[in-house]
Amino acid sequence: MTTILPRKDVVIVGLGWTGAILAHELTDQGLDVLAIERGPWRDTATDFNIGYVQDELRYAVRRDLFLQPAVETMTVRNNPSQTALPMRDFGSFLPGNGVGGAGVHWNGHTWRFWDSDFQIRTNLTKKYGASRIADLQVQDWGVTGAEMEPYYDQYEYLAGISGKAGNIKGQLQEGGNPFEDPRSRDYPNPPMQMTYAPTLFAEAGRSIGLHPFPTPSANMSRNYVNPLGIAMGQCTYCGFCERFGCANYSKSSAQTTILPVLMKKANFEVRTDSEVLHVDLAPGGKSARGVTYVDTSGEEYFQPADLVLLCAYGLHNARLMMLSGIGKIYDPVTGKGTVGRNYCYQTNAGVQVFFDDKNFNPFIAAGALGQTIDDYNGDAFDHGALDFVGGSGINCIPTNGRPIGTRPTLPGTPKWGSAWKKATVEGYKSTLGFSSQGSSYATRTNYLDLDPTYKDRFGRPLMRMTFDFPDNDIRMSNYLCDRMEEIAKALGGKQYNVSRRKKGWDSVPYQSTHNTGGAIMGTDPGKSAVNTFLQSWDVPNVFVIGASAFPQNAGKNPTGTVGALAFRAADAIRNQYLRNPGAPLVQA
């Protein structure tokens, strides 16, 4: 039997970055807001305590903070001709679990996408002709870089991002990224102090005419108090960022930037350890009545609400839409349907340079401490004579020197025994790594839908992921590997090794937790699941906020853009939607 609960103004599914931002903004508007979170409550003092949080085995290897496949998994395949099989263990990507979501265990790279990324189809067609992107399904976002700028600024100041502006109001700034779009002001905090490896990388890049700059970082370069009055501490370079919560209040997350204020509000409530099964629609399917969820005891509840916000991890947003009948599921054969369309990822590759005479002390590190080169990112360079579009940032960001996972060895080293032990000792301090983080462009046959065979513990179909790296992206990545090889040669060293991206996405080895698309935004309801304010075209009192909205992914980490889109959606709800609740903000 389902228990019917008292109505709320707003129900939010998931309390990570987007859920916390929307909850804070809408409670400030005076609305009664409830967040429902599948995982446990997590707080810095009790869950990321300095006495035990730096436990590599527990958090990095056994993945204590991550979603477990017994709770939710998906089936995967490379193309529609294959039979998808369940992921029995998350490997290629690692969704978060609990309050704070993936924002708890991220590294903190915080980027702005460029105007050429947002208007990608228009831009590429104008510059290179429509035939150049005939094999791709890239789409304009329906917003411009200038429209997104104030929301990027709002997120960066909330999160206390450390960095150096490259372009303020059209004026290039020495030491910043010369390729970025104009911004209204500098970052709230200066860049982090560089360690030896990124310093050497930057010198090598400059020596061959490239333009390195400090990576924008959500690790605090100094003590900081954000606009909500929440204090954060300076990063201590402990090297425990990715896969870990921060014990020092030095890494931006919902816990360190929003929740201390949000949790004190009388008109906000969070229910943890509760999983939303579906959004309940009114007869006719044109409006949402609320959500149905279960708690850990197995009890089922119906939570009525006037406004439903899906703020879960992007993949889970798309699946909830499918399970709830919000929009039509994408069919790659006909091209019809929008939910599940344009699933994208990240196209990465890496280089290791081995030295005899260097000591990089890799354990002095932070998640986003490093230098980046954007000369070959997006449309910063001319693709006219090339056989691909897109690009990559090249990043030297030594995130850690943790002893279990940090074992760089020369190619050809045995995988075990005394020779391997000797090589790991020699390589630990004297190896410099850097990588390309490449764009991932949409194709007709990379998509999400519901699996016809496999079900979860509640009897619901699992999501089915069909994905492989497009030929365009493989060509792009190989070009970037050639450019990285030039940097490796400029660095010197006794030997280097280039790990190139190959066709045939493998779900087993970790690559990136940058899953995008599936509920993409746009101006055409025939090609997008949500409008430019992230409001469902089909059910106007449902908004879907997250990287699920990306029509494709740029060569940058998505979190900064996710945060900016969350603030933009909140602004639209507060200043437009609430004047006429239930009405579409954009006419189809």
mmCIF file of N, CA, C and O in Angstrom, residues 73-88 445 447-455 461-468 505 507:
data_model
loop_
_atom_site.group_PDB
_atom_site.id
_atom_site.type_symbol
_atom_site.label_atom_id
_atom_site.label_comp_id
_atom_site.label_asym_id
_atom_site.label_seq_id
_atom_site.Cartn_x
_atom_site.Cartn_y
_atom_site.Cartn_z
ATOM 1 N N THR A 73 22.410 -0.453 -11.870
ATOM 2 C CA THR A 73 23.414 -0.623 -12.902
ATOM 3 C C THR A 73 22.743 -0.397 -14.257
ATOM 4 O O THR A 73 21.615 0.111 -14.333
ATOM 5 N N MET A 74 23.409 -0.737 -15.317
ATOM 6 C CA MET A 74 22.857 -0.584 -16.668
ATOM 7 C C MET A 74 23.482 -1.642 -17.553
ATOM 8 O O MET A 74 24.483 -2.269 -17.189
ATOM 9 N N THR A 75 22.883 -1.861 -18.704
ATOM 10 C CA THR A 75 23.489 -2.755 -19.683
ATOM 11 C C THR A 75 24.236 -1.905 -20.707
ATOM 12 O O THR A 75 23.885 -0.749 -20.945
ATOM 13 N N VAL A 76 25.269 -2.485 -21.306
ATOM 14 C CA VAL A 76 26.113 -1.726 -22.222
ATOM 15 C C VAL A 76 26.439 -2.558 -23.461
ATOM 16 O O VAL A 76 26.489 -3.792 -23.419
ATOM 17 N N ARG A 77 26.659 -1.853 -24.557
ATOM 18 C CA ARG A 77 27.105 -2.464 -25.809
ATOM 19 C C ARG A 77 27.719 -1.349 -26.654
ATOM 20 O O ARG A 77 27.542 -0.164 -26.364
ATOM 21 N N ASN A 78 28.438 -1.737 -27.707
ATOM 22 C CA ASN A 78 29.091 -0.754 -28.571
ATOM 23 C C ASN A 78 28.246 -0.318 -29.764
ATOM 24 O O ASN A 78 28.445 0.775 -30.291
ATOM 25 N N ASN A 79 27.314 -1.170 -30.193
ATOM 26 C CA ASN A 79 26.482 -0.798 -31.344
ATOM 27 C C ASN A 79 25.175 -1.566 -31.285
ATOM 28 O O ASN A 79 25.053 -2.575 -30.564
ATOM 29 N N PRO A 80 24.157 -1.123 -32.042
ATOM 30 C CA PRO A 80 22.824 -1.737 -31.941
ATOM 31 C C PRO A 80 22.754 -3.190 -32.386
ATOM 32 O O PRO A 80 21.765 -3.873 -32.072
ATOM 33 N N SER A 81 23.756 -3.683 -33.098
ATOM 34 C CA SER A 81 23.712 -5.082 -33.534
ATOM 35 C C SER A 81 24.076 -6.046 -32.411
ATOM 36 O O SER A 81 23.855 -7.249 -32.532
ATOM 37 N N GLN A 82 24.615 -5.544 -31.331
ATOM 38 C CA GLN A 82 25.049 -6.394 -30.224
ATOM 39 C C GLN A 82 23.943 -6.536 -29.180
ATOM 40 O O GLN A 82 23.033 -5.699 -29.091
ATOM 41 N N THR A 83 24.036 -7.590 -28.377
ATOM 42 C CA THR A 83 23.162 -7.751 -27.218
ATOM 43 C C THR A 83 23.845 -7.132 -26.007
ATOM 44 O O THR A 83 24.966 -7.517 -25.657
ATOM 45 N N ALA A 84 23.194 -6.172 -25.393
ATOM 46 C CA ALA A 84 23.786 -5.485 -24.240
ATOM 47 C C ALA A 84 23.800 -6.410 -23.021
ATOM 48 O O ALA A 84 22.869 -7.201 -22.812
ATOM 49 N N LEU A 85 24.853 -6.297 -22.231
ATOM 50 C CA LEU A 85 25.002 -7.082 -21.008
ATOM 51 C C LEU A 85 25.173 -6.147 -19.815
ATOM 52 O O LEU A 85 25.692 -5.043 -19.951
ATOM 53 N N PRO A 86 24.765 -6.592 -18.624
ATOM 54 C CA PRO A 86 24.838 -5.709 -17.460
ATOM 55 C C PRO A 86 26.273 -5.431 -17.030
ATOM 56 O O PRO A 86 27.146 -6.305 -17.112
ATOM 57 N N MET A 87 26.508 -4.213 -16.560
ATOM 58 C CA MET A 87 27.759 -3.884 -15.885
ATOM 59 C C MET A 87 27.682 -4.469 -14.481
ATOM 60 O O MET A 87 26.868 -4.039 -13.661
ATOM 61 N N ARG A 88 28.519 -5.458 -14.200
ATOM 62 C CA ARG A 88 28.523 -6.089 -12.879
ATOM 63 C C ARG A 88 29.369 -5.290 -11.884
ATOM 64 O O ARG A 88 29.293 -5.514 -10.676
ATOM 65 N N THR A 445 23.924 6.635 -33.575
ATOM 66 C CA THR A 445 23.867 5.325 -32.915
ATOM 67 C C THR A 445 24.526 5.297 -31.541
ATOM 68 O O THR A 445 24.766 4.226 -30.995
ATOM 69 N N TYR A 447 23.415 6.224 -27.928
ATOM 70 C CA TYR A 447 22.162 6.643 -27.308
ATOM 71 C C TYR A 447 21.860 5.788 -26.074
ATOM 72 O O TYR A 447 22.556 4.809 -25.781
ATOM 73 N N LEU A 448 20.818 6.174 -25.359
ATOM 74 C CA LEU A 448 20.327 5.468 -24.182
ATOM 75 C C LEU A 448 18.882 5.053 -24.422
ATOM 76 O O LEU A 448 18.103 5.796 -25.018
ATOM 77 N N ASP A 449 18.516 3.876 -23.933
ATOM 78 C CA ASP A 449 17.109 3.477 -23.928
ATOM 79 C C ASP A 449 16.908 2.468 -22.796
ATOM 80 O O ASP A 449 17.779 2.325 -21.933
ATOM 81 N N LEU A 450 15.775 1.790 -22.764
ATOM 82 C CA LEU A 450 15.500 0.803 -21.728
ATOM 83 C C LEU A 450 15.785 -0.595 -22.261
ATOM 84 O O LEU A 450 15.415 -0.933 -23.388
ATOM 85 N N ASP A 451 16.449 -1.402 -21.430
ATOM 86 C CA ASP A 451 16.811 -2.754 -21.847
ATOM 87 C C ASP A 451 15.566 -3.648 -21.877
ATOM 88 O O ASP A 451 14.747 -3.623 -20.941
ATOM 89 N N PRO A 452 15.404 -4.454 -22.928
ATOM 90 C CA PRO A 452 14.208 -5.310 -23.028
ATOM 91 C C PRO A 452 14.262 -6.553 -22.146
ATOM 92 O O PRO A 452 13.236 -7.239 -21.991
ATOM 93 N N THR A 453 15.420 -6.840 -21.556
ATOM 94 C CA THR A 453 15.591 -8.104 -20.826
ATOM 95 C C THR A 453 15.841 -7.910 -19.332
ATOM 96 O O THR A 453 15.194 -8.532 -18.492
ATOM 97 N N TYR A 454 16.796 -7.072 -18.990
ATOM 98 C CA TYR A 454 17.273 -6.989 -17.611
ATOM 99 C C TYR A 454 16.498 -5.944 -16.812
ATOM 100 O O TYR A 454 16.176 -4.872 -17.316
ATOM 101 N N LYS A 455 16.249 -6.284 -15.533
ATOM 102 C CA LYS A 455 15.485 -5.402 -14.652
ATOM 103 C C LYS A 455 16.233 -5.191 -13.334
ATOM 104 O O LYS A 455 17.124 -5.957 -12.977
ATOM 105 N N PRO A 461 12.876 -1.865 -15.886
ATOM 106 C CA PRO A 461 13.927 -2.134 -16.873
ATOM 107 C C PRO A 461 15.190 -1.329 -16.579
ATOM 108 O O PRO A 461 15.120 -0.150 -16.196
ATOM 109 N N LEU A 462 16.341 -1.961 -16.744
ATOM 110 C CA LEU A 462 17.596 -1.232 -16.648
ATOM 111 C C LEU A 462 17.748 -0.300 -17.849
ATOM 112 O O LEU A 462 17.155 -0.522 -18.906
ATOM 113 N N MET A 463 18.533 0.734 -17.667
ATOM 114 C CA MET A 463 18.910 1.547 -18.813
ATOM 115 C C MET A 463 19.891 0.763 -19.667
ATOM 116 O O MET A 463 20.760 0.049 -19.151
ATOM 117 N N ARG A 464 19.762 0.913 -20.984
ATOM 118 C CA ARG A 464 20.700 0.309 -21.915
ATOM 119 C C ARG A 464 21.513 1.427 -22.581
ATOM 120 O O ARG A 464 20.962 2.360 -23.144
ATOM 121 N N MET A 465 22.828 1.306 -22.489
ATOM 122 C CA MET A 465 23.745 2.285 -23.084
ATOM 123 C C MET A 465 24.382 1.684 -24.331
ATOM 124 O O MET A 465 25.007 0.618 -24.262
ATOM 125 N N THR A 466 24.219 2.368 -25.447
ATOM 126 C CA THR A 466 24.865 1.967 -26.694
ATOM 127 C C THR A 466 25.870 3.048 -27.049
ATOM 128 O O THR A 466 25.483 4.192 -27.334
ATOM 129 N N PHE A 467 27.148 2.700 -27.011
ATOM 130 C CA PHE A 467 28.172 3.728 -27.230
ATOM 131 C C PHE A 467 29.467 3.125 -27.754
ATOM 132 O O PHE A 467 29.929 2.088 -27.287
ATOM 133 N N ASP A 468 30.056 3.830 -28.713
ATOM 134 C CA ASP A 468 31.441 3.614 -29.120
ATOM 135 C C ASP A 468 31.999 4.967 -29.536
ATOM 136 O O ASP A 468 31.253 5.891 -29.882
ATOM 137 N N TRP A 505 34.915 1.213 -27.250
ATOM 138 C CA TRP A 505 34.823 1.612 -25.846
ATOM 139 C C TRP A 505 34.688 0.385 -24.960
ATOM 140 O O TRP A 505 33.893 -0.513 -25.221
ATOM 141 N N SER A 507 33.978 -0.880 -21.080
ATOM 142 C CA SER A 507 33.372 -0.414 -19.837
ATOM 143 C C SER A 507 34.167 -0.776 -18.596
ATOM 144 O O SER A 507 33.807 -0.360 -17.493
#
